[in-house]
Amino acid sequence: MESLTPTFNFFPISTKPSCKPTPTFTKPNHNIYTKSTFTLPSPSASYQYSTVKPHSSSPDLIRSIGKNIFGFAAAATALVSVCCDSPAFAESLTVAFPVSRAREVNTVQKTLVEAWGLIRESFVDPTFNHQDWDLKLQQTMVEMFPLNSADVAYTKISGMLSSLGDPFTRIISPKEYQSFRIGSDGNLQGVGLFINVEPKTGHVVVLSCIDGSPAARAGIHEGDELVEINGERLDGLDSETAAGKLRGRAGTSVTVKVQSAKGFTSDSSIKEVNLPREYIKLSPISSTIIPHQTPDGRQTKTGYVKLSSFSQSAAVDMANAITELETEGVHSYILDLRNNPGGLVKAGLDVAQMWLDGDGTLVNTIDRDGNMLPINMQNGHAITHDPLVVLINEGSASASEILAGALHDNGRAILVGHKTFGKGKIQSVTELNDGSALFVTVAKYLSPALHDIDQVGIMPDVQCTADMLLNSPKDSFLKNNKSDASLEADTCIMVAEHELDIQESRGSAS
C-alpha cells in the first residue's frame, strides 16, 4: 500500500512575462498545512484536503489561494508559486494541486494556474462575476485531475473562464494562437469570412465577406449565421475558436452549414457548402477618388478610404493612402468603417492621430477599480485638415468604435450610417508557457465625450436606412485607384457627400 503522504513539487508560475518559470524541486515546510481527508464521488479516488495557513515565522510570505487547497492521496501534489509584480500582489501566492499522472494533462494543469493567476491580477471585474475565483481554481483542478486528454483538459479551462460571464475573456490553443498572429499580420489561409458571436444569442454571425474569397463566391452574406463547421455545432464556441476551424492550409477545404439572414424562421434557409481554403490577403486599406459636383456646380475630388480591419499594417497603410490622395488634390474625405470588426486597439489609436491635432483625448479607459484613465494624443499633427465623414454600421466594432468616437467627439468628423456593434471592452493577449494564448478583458472604454459604448454602440449623426446599405461599396470596385459608378451610386456615400457640402458651405473644415 502506498503512503498517503504526498510528494510535493515546487515550481514558480509567473503572471508576468518577465517572471519566467524555472522548475525547482524541494520539500516543503509541512508546518504550514493542516490536513483532513474526504472522498469525492468516485469509487476509487480518495483525496486529501489541505488548508494552507501562514507560517508563524513569516506570515506575509505565503497566502492561501482560497480557503481550501487539496491534494490527491498517493499522488504527487504540486505547489505553484505565482509571483506578481504589481503593488496589489507584491507577495508570493502558493497553490497546491494534485499532479495528474498523464503528462499532457499535467502540462495543462500548469497552464490552468498560469491563466488563473493572470485573471486574478488583471480581469476587469474584481468580483469575478460575483464568484469565489480561488474556489473556482480548486473545483477546476478536481475536475481536470482524472482526465487523460489535453484537449478535454483545455475545455475545463474554457469552462472556468466562461463562468466570468465575459465572452471576450478566453484561451486559445497554440495552433489557434499562431493563426491569430498570422491574421493580425495581414495574411491568412482560409475562406475569407469575418465572424463574431452575437452576445445576446451566442450565435456565430457573419460580419462581412472578403470580395472574391471562397465564402463570397459561395453566396455567403453579411448577417448570415454559421450553424456548423465540418459537422460540428457551434453552440457555445467563441468567435476565435470558430474562426480557427475555418482557417487551414490552402488547398484543403471545409464544409459549413449557413442559415441565411433572410430566412431565420425557415429550415429551408439553411444550406451546406464546401469551401476551398485559399491564401487570403488581408490588405486593410482600399482607396480611390470619387469625382463630385458641388451644389454651385464646381467639380471637386473626394478621397474615399475603406479600412477593413486593424492589423499591424493598418496605420502605415492609412498614412500612405492619405498622403497619396493629398498629392492627387482631393478636397474632402470619406472614411468607410462599415463592417470593420476591429483588431489591434493601438492601430485604431494610431490611425486616429493621423486626422487630429493637439493633445486631445482619444479614448477613456476604466480599470477594475473604477479608475478612469484618458489616453491622449502626444502633440498630434494631422496629415490633412480637409472635411471628413466616417461611415459606420452594425458591423463596425471594437477598434472601429474607438476610432469613430475619437474623430466624432473631437469635432473632426460627421458620422453617417447605422448604430455600431457595441463592444466597449479592451483585451490584453498573453502568450502562455505552453504556446497557448490568454485573452483577458482588462478595461472598459468610453468615448472622449464619456459615451458608454459596450452593448450600446455609437449612433451616427445621420442615418442610412437598411435599403441604402444594401448598396454598400465592395473592395473589388476600388482597384487601380480608379472611381467606379457603383461607389457614386452608394446612397450612404451620397449622404456623406451631402454632409461634406454642408461642412464646406459653413467653412467648418477642422
Coordinates of C-alpha atoms in Angstrom, one line a residue:
M1 CA 0.0 0.0 0.0
E2 CA 1.3 3.4 -0.9
S3 CA 1.8 6.1 1.7
L4 CA -0.9 8.7 2.0
T5 CA 1.8 11.4 2.4
P6 CA 2.1 13.2 -0.9
T7 CA 5.2 14.2 -2.7
F8 CA 5.4 17.9 -3.2
N9 CA 6.7 19.7 -6.3
F10 CA 7.6 23.4 -6.2
F11 CA 7.8 25.5 -9.3
P12 CA 7.0 29.2 -9.8
I13 CA 4.5 30.2 -12.4
S14 CA 4.5 33.8 -13.4
T15 CA 1.6 36.0 -14.2
K16 CA 4.1 38.4 -15.8
P17 CA 6.2 37.7 -18.9
S18 CA 9.2 39.0 -17.0
C19 CA 9.0 36.2 -14.4
K20 CA 9.8 33.1 -16.4
P21 CA 9.0 29.7 -14.7
T22 CA 12.1 27.9 -13.5
P23 CA 11.3 24.4 -12.1
T24 CA 12.9 23.6 -8.8
F25 CA 12.1 20.6 -6.6
T26 CA 12.4 20.7 -2.8
K27 CA 10.4 19.5 0.2
P28 CA 8.0 22.0 1.8
N29 CA 7.8 23.0 5.4
H30 CA 4.9 20.8 6.5
N31 CA 4.1 23.0 9.4
I32 CA 2.2 25.4 7.1
Y33 CA -0.5 22.8 6.4
T34 CA -3.3 21.2 8.4
K35 CA -4.8 18.1 6.8
S36 CA -8.0 16.2 6.7
T37 CA -9.4 13.6 4.4
F38 CA -12.6 13.4 2.3
T39 CA -13.8 11.3 -0.6
L40 CA -15.1 12.7 -3.9
P41 CA -17.9 10.9 -5.9
S42 CA -15.6 8.2 -7.3
P43 CA -15.3 4.6 -6.4
S44 CA -11.6 4.6 -6.2
A45 CA -10.4 8.1 -5.5
S46 CA -9.6 9.3 -2.0
Y47 CA -8.4 12.9 -1.8
Q48 CA -6.6 14.8 0.9
Y49 CA -7.9 18.2 1.7
S50 CA -5.4 20.7 2.9
T51 CA -5.8 24.3 4.2
V52 CA -2.8 26.5 3.8
K53 CA -2.0 28.6 6.8
P54 CA 0.7 31.2 7.1
H55 CA 3.9 30.0 8.7
S56 CA 4.1 31.5 12.2
S57 CA 7.6 32.9 11.5
S58 CA 6.7 34.5 8.1
P59 CA 3.0 35.4 7.9
D60 CA 3.4 37.6 4.8
L61 CA 5.3 35.2 2.6
I62 CA 2.7 32.6 1.8
R63 CA -1.1 33.2 1.5
S64 CA -3.8 30.7 0.9
I65 CA -5.4 30.8 -2.5
G66 CA -8.9 30.2 -1.4
K67 CA -9.8 28.5 1.8
N68 CA -9.3 25.0 0.6
I69 CA -6.2 23.7 -1.1
F70 CA -6.2 20.0 -1.9
G71 CA -4.0 17.0 -2.8
F72 CA -4.5 13.5 -4.0
A73 CA -3.7 10.5 -1.8
A74 CA -0.7 8.5 -3.0
A75 CA -0.1 11.0 -5.8
A76 CA 2.2 14.0 -6.3
T77 CA 0.9 17.4 -5.1
A78 CA 2.4 20.4 -6.9
L79 CA 2.8 23.7 -5.1
V80 CA 2.8 26.6 -7.6
S81 CA 4.2 29.9 -6.6
V82 CA 2.6 32.8 -8.5
C83 CA 4.8 35.8 -8.5
C84 CA 3.2 39.1 -9.1
D85 CA 4.9 42.4 -9.9
S86 CA 2.0 44.8 -9.2
P87 CA 1.8 46.5 -5.8
A88 CA -1.5 44.9 -5.1
F89 CA 0.0 41.4 -5.5
A90 CA 3.6 42.0 -4.3
E91 CA 3.6 38.8 -2.2
S92 CA 4.1 35.3 -3.5
L93 CA 0.9 33.2 -3.8
T94 CA 1.1 29.5 -3.2
V95 CA -1.2 27.0 -4.9
A96 CA -1.2 23.2 -4.2
F97 CA -2.9 20.8 -6.6
P98 CA -2.9 17.1 -7.4
V99 CA -0.5 16.2 -10.2
S100 CA -2.1 14.2 -13.0
R101 CA -0.3 11.0 -13.9
A102 CA -1.0 11.9 -17.6
R103 CA 1.9 14.1 -18.6
E104 CA 0.0 16.1 -21.2
V105 CA -2.8 16.8 -18.6
N106 CA -0.2 17.9 -16.1
T107 CA 1.1 20.5 -18.6
V108 CA -2.5 21.8 -18.9
Q109 CA -2.7 22.0 -15.1
K110 CA 0.2 24.3 -15.1
T111 CA -1.4 26.4 -17.9
L112 CA -4.6 26.5 -15.8
V113 CA -2.7 28.0 -12.8
E114 CA -1.0 30.5 -15.1
A115 CA -4.2 31.6 -16.7
W116 CA -6.0 31.7 -13.3
G117 CA -3.2 34.0 -11.9
L118 CA -3.5 36.4 -14.9
I119 CA -7.2 36.6 -14.4
R120 CA -6.8 37.1 -10.7
E121 CA -4.5 40.0 -11.3
S122 CA -6.0 41.9 -14.2
F123 CA -9.6 40.9 -15.1
V124 CA -11.8 44.0 -15.3
D125 CA -14.4 42.7 -12.8
P126 CA -12.8 42.3 -9.4
T127 CA -15.7 40.2 -8.2
F128 CA -15.1 37.7 -11.0
N129 CA -18.8 37.7 -11.8
H130 CA -19.7 37.5 -8.1
Q131 CA -17.9 34.2 -7.5
D132 CA -15.0 32.9 -5.4
W133 CA -12.3 32.8 -8.0
D134 CA -9.9 30.9 -5.7
L135 CA -12.5 28.3 -5.1
K136 CA -13.1 28.1 -8.9
L137 CA -9.5 27.1 -9.4
Q138 CA -9.9 24.3 -6.8
Q139 CA -13.1 23.0 -8.5
T140 CA -11.5 23.0 -12.0
M141 CA -8.4 21.2 -10.8
V142 CA -10.5 18.5 -9.2
E143 CA -12.4 18.1 -12.5
M144 CA -9.2 18.1 -14.5
F145 CA -7.3 15.6 -12.4
P146 CA -8.8 12.3 -13.6
L147 CA -8.6 13.3 -17.3
N148 CA -6.3 11.6 -19.8
S149 CA -6.6 14.1 -22.8
A150 CA -5.1 17.5 -23.0
D151 CA -7.9 18.6 -25.3
V152 CA -10.5 17.7 -22.8
A153 CA -8.4 19.4 -20.1
Y154 CA -8.4 22.6 -22.1
T155 CA -12.2 22.5 -22.2
K156 CA -12.1 22.7 -18.4
I157 CA -10.1 25.9 -18.6
S158 CA -12.5 27.3 -21.1
G159 CA -15.4 26.4 -18.8
M160 CA -13.7 28.1 -15.9
L161 CA -13.2 31.3 -18.0
S162 CA -16.8 31.2 -19.3
S163 CA -18.0 31.4 -15.7
L164 CA -16.7 35.0 -15.7
G165 CA -19.6 36.0 -17.9
D166 CA -17.4 37.7 -20.4
P167 CA -17.3 36.1 -23.9
F168 CA -14.1 38.0 -24.8
T169 CA -12.0 36.5 -22.0
R170 CA -10.9 33.2 -23.4
I171 CA -8.0 30.8 -24.0
I172 CA -6.9 29.5 -27.4
S173 CA -4.6 26.7 -28.2
P174 CA -1.0 27.1 -29.5
K175 CA -2.2 26.3 -33.1
E176 CA -5.1 28.8 -32.9
Y177 CA -2.8 31.4 -31.5
Q178 CA -0.4 31.1 -34.5
S179 CA -3.4 31.6 -36.8
F180 CA -4.4 34.6 -34.8
R181 CA -1.0 36.1 -35.1
I182 CA -0.9 35.5 -38.8
G183 CA -4.3 37.2 -39.2
S184 CA -3.1 40.2 -37.3
D185 CA -0.1 40.4 -39.6
G186 CA -2.4 40.7 -42.5
N187 CA -2.0 37.3 -44.2
L188 CA -4.3 34.3 -43.8
Q189 CA -5.1 30.9 -45.3
G190 CA -8.8 30.5 -45.0
V191 CA -12.2 31.1 -46.7
G192 CA -12.5 34.9 -46.4
L193 CA -15.0 35.5 -43.6
F194 CA -15.1 38.0 -40.7
I195 CA -17.3 36.5 -38.0
N196 CA -18.4 37.4 -34.5
V197 CA -20.5 35.9 -31.7
E198 CA -23.7 37.9 -31.2
P199 CA -23.7 38.5 -27.4
K200 CA -27.4 38.2 -26.8
T201 CA -28.0 34.9 -28.7
G202 CA -24.5 33.3 -28.7
H203 CA -24.8 32.7 -32.4
V204 CA -21.8 32.9 -34.8
V205 CA -22.8 35.6 -37.3
V206 CA -21.0 36.8 -40.5
L207 CA -19.9 40.4 -40.2
S208 CA -18.5 40.6 -43.7
C209 CA -17.2 38.6 -46.6
I210 CA -13.9 39.5 -48.4
D211 CA -14.8 40.0 -52.1
G212 CA -13.6 37.3 -54.4
S213 CA -13.0 34.9 -51.5
P214 CA -14.3 31.4 -51.4
A215 CA -17.1 32.4 -49.0
A216 CA -18.2 35.3 -51.2
R217 CA -18.2 33.1 -54.3
A218 CA -20.4 30.6 -52.4
G219 CA -23.0 33.3 -51.8
I220 CA -22.4 33.8 -48.0
H221 CA -23.5 37.3 -47.0
E222 CA -23.3 39.7 -44.1
G223 CA -25.7 38.7 -41.3
D224 CA -25.8 35.0 -42.2
E225 CA -25.4 32.6 -39.3
L226 CA -22.9 29.8 -39.2
V227 CA -24.6 26.7 -37.8
E228 CA -22.0 24.0 -38.3
I229 CA -18.4 23.7 -39.4
N230 CA -17.4 20.2 -40.6
G231 CA -20.4 18.7 -38.9
E232 CA -19.7 20.3 -35.5
R233 CA -22.3 22.6 -34.0
L234 CA -21.0 26.0 -33.0
D235 CA -23.2 26.4 -29.9
G236 CA -21.0 27.8 -27.0
L237 CA -17.9 28.5 -29.2
D238 CA -16.2 31.9 -29.1
S239 CA -15.6 33.7 -32.4
E240 CA -11.8 32.9 -32.4
T241 CA -12.3 29.2 -31.9
A242 CA -14.9 29.2 -34.7
A243 CA -12.6 31.2 -37.0
G244 CA -9.8 28.7 -36.2
K245 CA -11.9 25.9 -37.6
L246 CA -12.4 27.8 -40.8
R247 CA -8.7 28.5 -41.3
G248 CA -6.4 25.9 -42.6
R249 CA -3.8 25.1 -45.2
A250 CA -4.5 26.4 -48.7
G251 CA -5.7 23.6 -50.9
T252 CA -7.8 21.9 -48.2
S253 CA -11.5 22.5 -47.8
V254 CA -14.0 23.0 -45.0
T255 CA -17.8 22.2 -45.0
V256 CA -20.1 24.7 -43.4
K257 CA -23.8 25.0 -42.8
V258 CA -25.1 28.5 -43.1
Q259 CA -28.5 29.9 -42.3
S260 CA -29.5 32.9 -44.5
A261 CA -30.2 36.2 -42.7
K262 CA -33.3 36.5 -44.8
G263 CA -34.9 33.3 -43.7
F264 CA -34.2 32.6 -40.0
T265 CA -37.7 31.3 -39.5
S266 CA -37.4 28.6 -42.0
D267 CA -35.3 25.4 -42.0
S268 CA -35.1 25.7 -45.8
S269 CA -32.9 28.7 -45.4
I270 CA -30.1 26.5 -44.2
K271 CA -27.6 25.4 -46.8
E272 CA -24.5 23.3 -46.7
V273 CA -21.5 24.4 -48.8
N274 CA -18.0 23.1 -49.2
L275 CA -15.4 26.0 -49.2
P276 CA -11.9 25.6 -50.5
R277 CA -9.2 27.3 -48.4
E278 CA -7.0 29.8 -50.2
Y279 CA -4.4 32.4 -49.5
I280 CA -6.3 35.5 -48.3
K281 CA -4.5 38.8 -48.5
L282 CA -5.9 41.0 -45.7
S283 CA -4.8 44.3 -47.0
P284 CA -6.7 46.6 -44.6
I285 CA -6.8 49.7 -46.9
S286 CA -8.5 50.4 -50.2
S287 CA -8.7 53.9 -51.6
T288 CA -10.0 55.8 -54.7
I289 CA -11.1 59.2 -55.8
I290 CA -14.8 60.0 -56.3
P291 CA -15.5 62.9 -58.6
H292 CA -18.0 65.2 -57.0
Q293 CA -20.0 68.2 -58.2
T294 CA -20.8 70.8 -55.5
P295 CA -24.3 72.5 -55.3
D296 CA -22.8 75.6 -57.0
G297 CA -21.5 73.5 -59.9
R298 CA -17.8 73.2 -59.1
Q299 CA -16.0 69.9 -59.8
T300 CA -14.2 68.6 -56.8
K301 CA -12.5 65.4 -55.7
T302 CA -13.5 63.3 -52.6
G303 CA -10.9 60.9 -51.3
Y304 CA -12.6 57.6 -50.3
V305 CA -10.7 55.2 -47.9
K306 CA -12.1 51.9 -46.9
L307 CA -10.5 50.4 -43.7
S308 CA -11.5 46.8 -43.4
S309 CA -9.5 45.8 -40.2
F310 CA -7.0 47.0 -37.7
S311 CA -4.0 44.8 -38.5
Q312 CA -0.4 45.7 -37.7
S313 CA -0.1 47.4 -41.1
A314 CA -3.2 49.5 -40.8
A315 CA -1.6 52.7 -39.6
V316 CA 1.2 52.7 -42.1
D317 CA -1.2 51.8 -45.0
M318 CA -3.6 54.6 -43.9
A319 CA -0.8 57.2 -43.8
N320 CA 0.3 56.1 -47.3
A321 CA -3.3 56.3 -48.6
I322 CA -3.9 59.8 -47.2
T323 CA -0.6 61.1 -48.5
E324 CA -1.2 59.7 -52.0
L325 CA -4.7 61.2 -52.1
E326 CA -3.4 64.6 -50.9
T327 CA -1.0 64.6 -53.9
E328 CA -4.0 64.0 -56.2
G329 CA -5.6 67.2 -54.9
V330 CA -8.6 65.8 -53.1
H331 CA -10.8 68.4 -51.2
S332 CA -12.6 66.1 -48.7
Y333 CA -12.6 62.6 -47.3
I334 CA -14.9 59.7 -46.6
L335 CA -13.5 57.1 -44.2
D336 CA -15.5 53.8 -44.5
L337 CA -15.5 51.7 -41.3
R338 CA -18.6 49.7 -42.2
N339 CA -18.3 46.0 -41.4
N340 CA -14.8 46.6 -39.8
P341 CA -14.9 44.2 -36.8
G342 CA -11.9 45.8 -35.1
G343 CA -8.5 44.3 -34.3
L344 CA -5.5 45.9 -32.6
V345 CA -6.5 48.8 -30.5
K346 CA -3.2 50.5 -30.9
A347 CA -3.7 50.6 -34.6
G348 CA -7.0 52.3 -34.1
L349 CA -5.4 55.0 -31.9
D350 CA -2.5 55.5 -34.4
V351 CA -5.0 56.0 -37.2
A352 CA -7.0 58.5 -35.2
Q353 CA -3.9 60.7 -34.7
M354 CA -3.5 61.0 -38.5
W355 CA -6.6 63.1 -38.6
L356 CA -6.3 65.1 -35.4
D357 CA -4.1 67.9 -34.0
G358 CA -3.1 68.7 -30.4
D359 CA -3.2 66.6 -27.3
G360 CA -7.0 65.8 -27.1
T361 CA -8.4 62.6 -25.6
L362 CA -8.7 59.6 -28.0
V363 CA -10.5 57.3 -25.6
N364 CA -11.1 56.9 -21.9
T365 CA -10.4 53.6 -20.2
I366 CA -11.9 52.4 -16.9
D367 CA -9.9 49.8 -14.9
R368 CA -11.1 47.1 -12.5
D369 CA -11.1 49.6 -9.6
G370 CA -13.3 52.1 -11.5
N371 CA -10.4 54.5 -12.1
M372 CA -10.7 56.4 -15.4
L373 CA -7.6 57.0 -17.4
P374 CA -7.8 59.1 -20.6
I375 CA -5.5 58.2 -23.5
N376 CA -4.4 61.4 -25.1
M377 CA -2.6 62.4 -28.2
Q378 CA 1.0 63.4 -27.9
N379 CA 1.4 66.7 -29.8
G380 CA -0.7 65.4 -32.7
H381 CA -0.2 66.7 -36.3
A382 CA -2.9 65.7 -38.8
I383 CA -1.8 64.7 -42.3
T384 CA -4.8 66.6 -43.7
H385 CA -7.4 69.1 -42.4
D386 CA -9.9 68.5 -45.2
P387 CA -13.5 67.9 -44.2
L388 CA -14.2 64.3 -43.1
V389 CA -17.2 62.0 -42.9
V390 CA -17.0 58.5 -41.3
L391 CA -19.3 55.7 -42.4
I392 CA -20.3 53.2 -39.7
N393 CA -22.8 50.4 -39.3
E394 CA -23.7 47.5 -37.1
G395 CA -20.7 45.6 -38.3
S396 CA -18.3 48.3 -37.0
A397 CA -16.9 47.1 -33.7
S398 CA -14.2 47.5 -31.1
A399 CA -11.3 49.5 -32.5
S400 CA -13.6 50.8 -35.2
E401 CA -15.8 52.3 -32.5
I402 CA -12.8 53.8 -30.7
L403 CA -11.7 55.4 -33.9
A404 CA -15.2 56.7 -34.8
G405 CA -15.7 58.0 -31.3
A406 CA -12.3 59.8 -31.3
L407 CA -12.9 61.5 -34.6
H408 CA -16.5 62.4 -33.7
D409 CA -16.1 63.6 -30.2
N410 CA -13.1 65.7 -31.1
G411 CA -15.2 67.6 -33.7
R412 CA -13.2 66.2 -36.6
A413 CA -15.8 64.1 -38.4
I414 CA -19.5 63.6 -39.1
L415 CA -20.8 60.0 -38.6
V416 CA -23.1 58.6 -41.3
G417 CA -24.7 55.1 -41.3
H418 CA -26.1 52.8 -38.7
K419 CA -25.5 52.3 -35.0
T420 CA -22.3 50.4 -34.3
F421 CA -21.9 46.9 -32.8
G422 CA -21.2 48.0 -29.2
K423 CA -18.0 46.3 -28.0
G424 CA -16.6 48.6 -25.4
K425 CA -14.0 46.3 -23.8
I426 CA -10.3 46.0 -24.2
Q427 CA -8.4 42.7 -24.1
S428 CA -4.8 42.0 -23.3
V429 CA -3.2 39.0 -25.1
T430 CA -0.6 37.0 -23.2
E431 CA 1.3 34.0 -24.7
L432 CA 1.4 31.3 -22.0
N433 CA 4.3 29.0 -21.5
D434 CA 2.8 26.1 -23.5
G435 CA 2.3 28.3 -26.5
S436 CA -1.4 28.9 -26.0
A437 CA -2.7 32.5 -25.5
L438 CA -5.0 34.0 -22.9
F439 CA -7.3 36.9 -23.9
V440 CA -8.3 38.9 -20.8
T441 CA -10.7 41.8 -20.7
V442 CA -8.7 44.3 -18.6
A443 CA -10.6 47.5 -19.1
K444 CA -13.8 49.1 -20.4
Y445 CA -13.7 52.2 -22.5
L446 CA -15.8 55.3 -23.1
S447 CA -15.6 57.7 -25.9
P448 CA -13.8 61.1 -25.4
A449 CA -17.2 62.6 -24.5
L450 CA -17.7 59.8 -22.0
H451 CA -20.3 58.0 -24.0
D452 CA -20.7 54.3 -23.0
I453 CA -20.1 52.0 -26.0
D454 CA -20.3 48.5 -24.6
Q455 CA -23.6 46.8 -25.6
V456 CA -24.8 50.3 -26.6
G457 CA -22.8 51.3 -29.7
I458 CA -22.3 54.6 -31.3
M459 CA -25.2 56.4 -33.0
P460 CA -24.5 58.2 -36.3
D461 CA -25.3 61.8 -36.8
V462 CA -27.1 60.9 -40.0
Q463 CA -28.6 57.5 -40.5
C464 CA -28.8 55.4 -43.7
T465 CA -31.7 53.0 -44.0
A466 CA -31.3 49.3 -44.4
D467 CA -32.2 49.7 -48.1
M468 CA -29.4 52.2 -48.5
L469 CA -26.9 49.8 -47.0
L470 CA -27.8 47.1 -49.5
N471 CA -25.7 49.1 -52.0
S472 CA -22.6 49.2 -49.8
P473 CA -19.3 49.5 -51.7
K474 CA -17.2 46.5 -52.4
D475 CA -13.4 46.4 -52.3
S476 CA -13.3 44.9 -55.8
F477 CA -14.5 48.3 -57.1
L478 CA -11.5 50.1 -55.7
K479 CA -8.7 48.5 -57.7
N480 CA -6.1 50.6 -59.6
N481 CA -7.2 53.7 -57.6
K482 CA -10.0 54.5 -60.2
S483 CA -13.5 55.6 -59.4
D484 CA -16.4 53.3 -60.2
A485 CA -20.1 54.2 -60.8
S486 CA -21.1 51.8 -58.1
L487 CA -19.4 53.9 -55.4
E488 CA -21.2 57.0 -56.7
A489 CA -24.5 55.1 -56.6
D490 CA -24.0 54.1 -52.9
T491 CA -26.7 56.0 -51.1
C492 CA -24.6 56.3 -47.9
I493 CA -21.8 57.8 -49.9
M494 CA -24.2 60.2 -51.5
V495 CA -25.4 61.2 -48.0
A496 CA -21.8 61.6 -46.9
E497 CA -21.0 63.9 -49.9
H498 CA -24.0 66.0 -49.0
E499 CA -22.7 66.3 -45.4
L500 CA -19.3 67.3 -46.8
D501 CA -21.0 70.0 -48.9
I502 CA -22.7 71.3 -45.8
Q503 CA -19.3 71.4 -44.0
E504 CA -17.7 73.3 -46.8
S505 CA -20.6 75.8 -47.0
R506 CA -20.2 76.5 -43.3
G507 CA -16.5 76.8 -43.6
S508 CA -16.2 74.1 -40.9
A509 CA -13.2 72.2 -42.1
S510 CA -11.2 71.5 -39.0

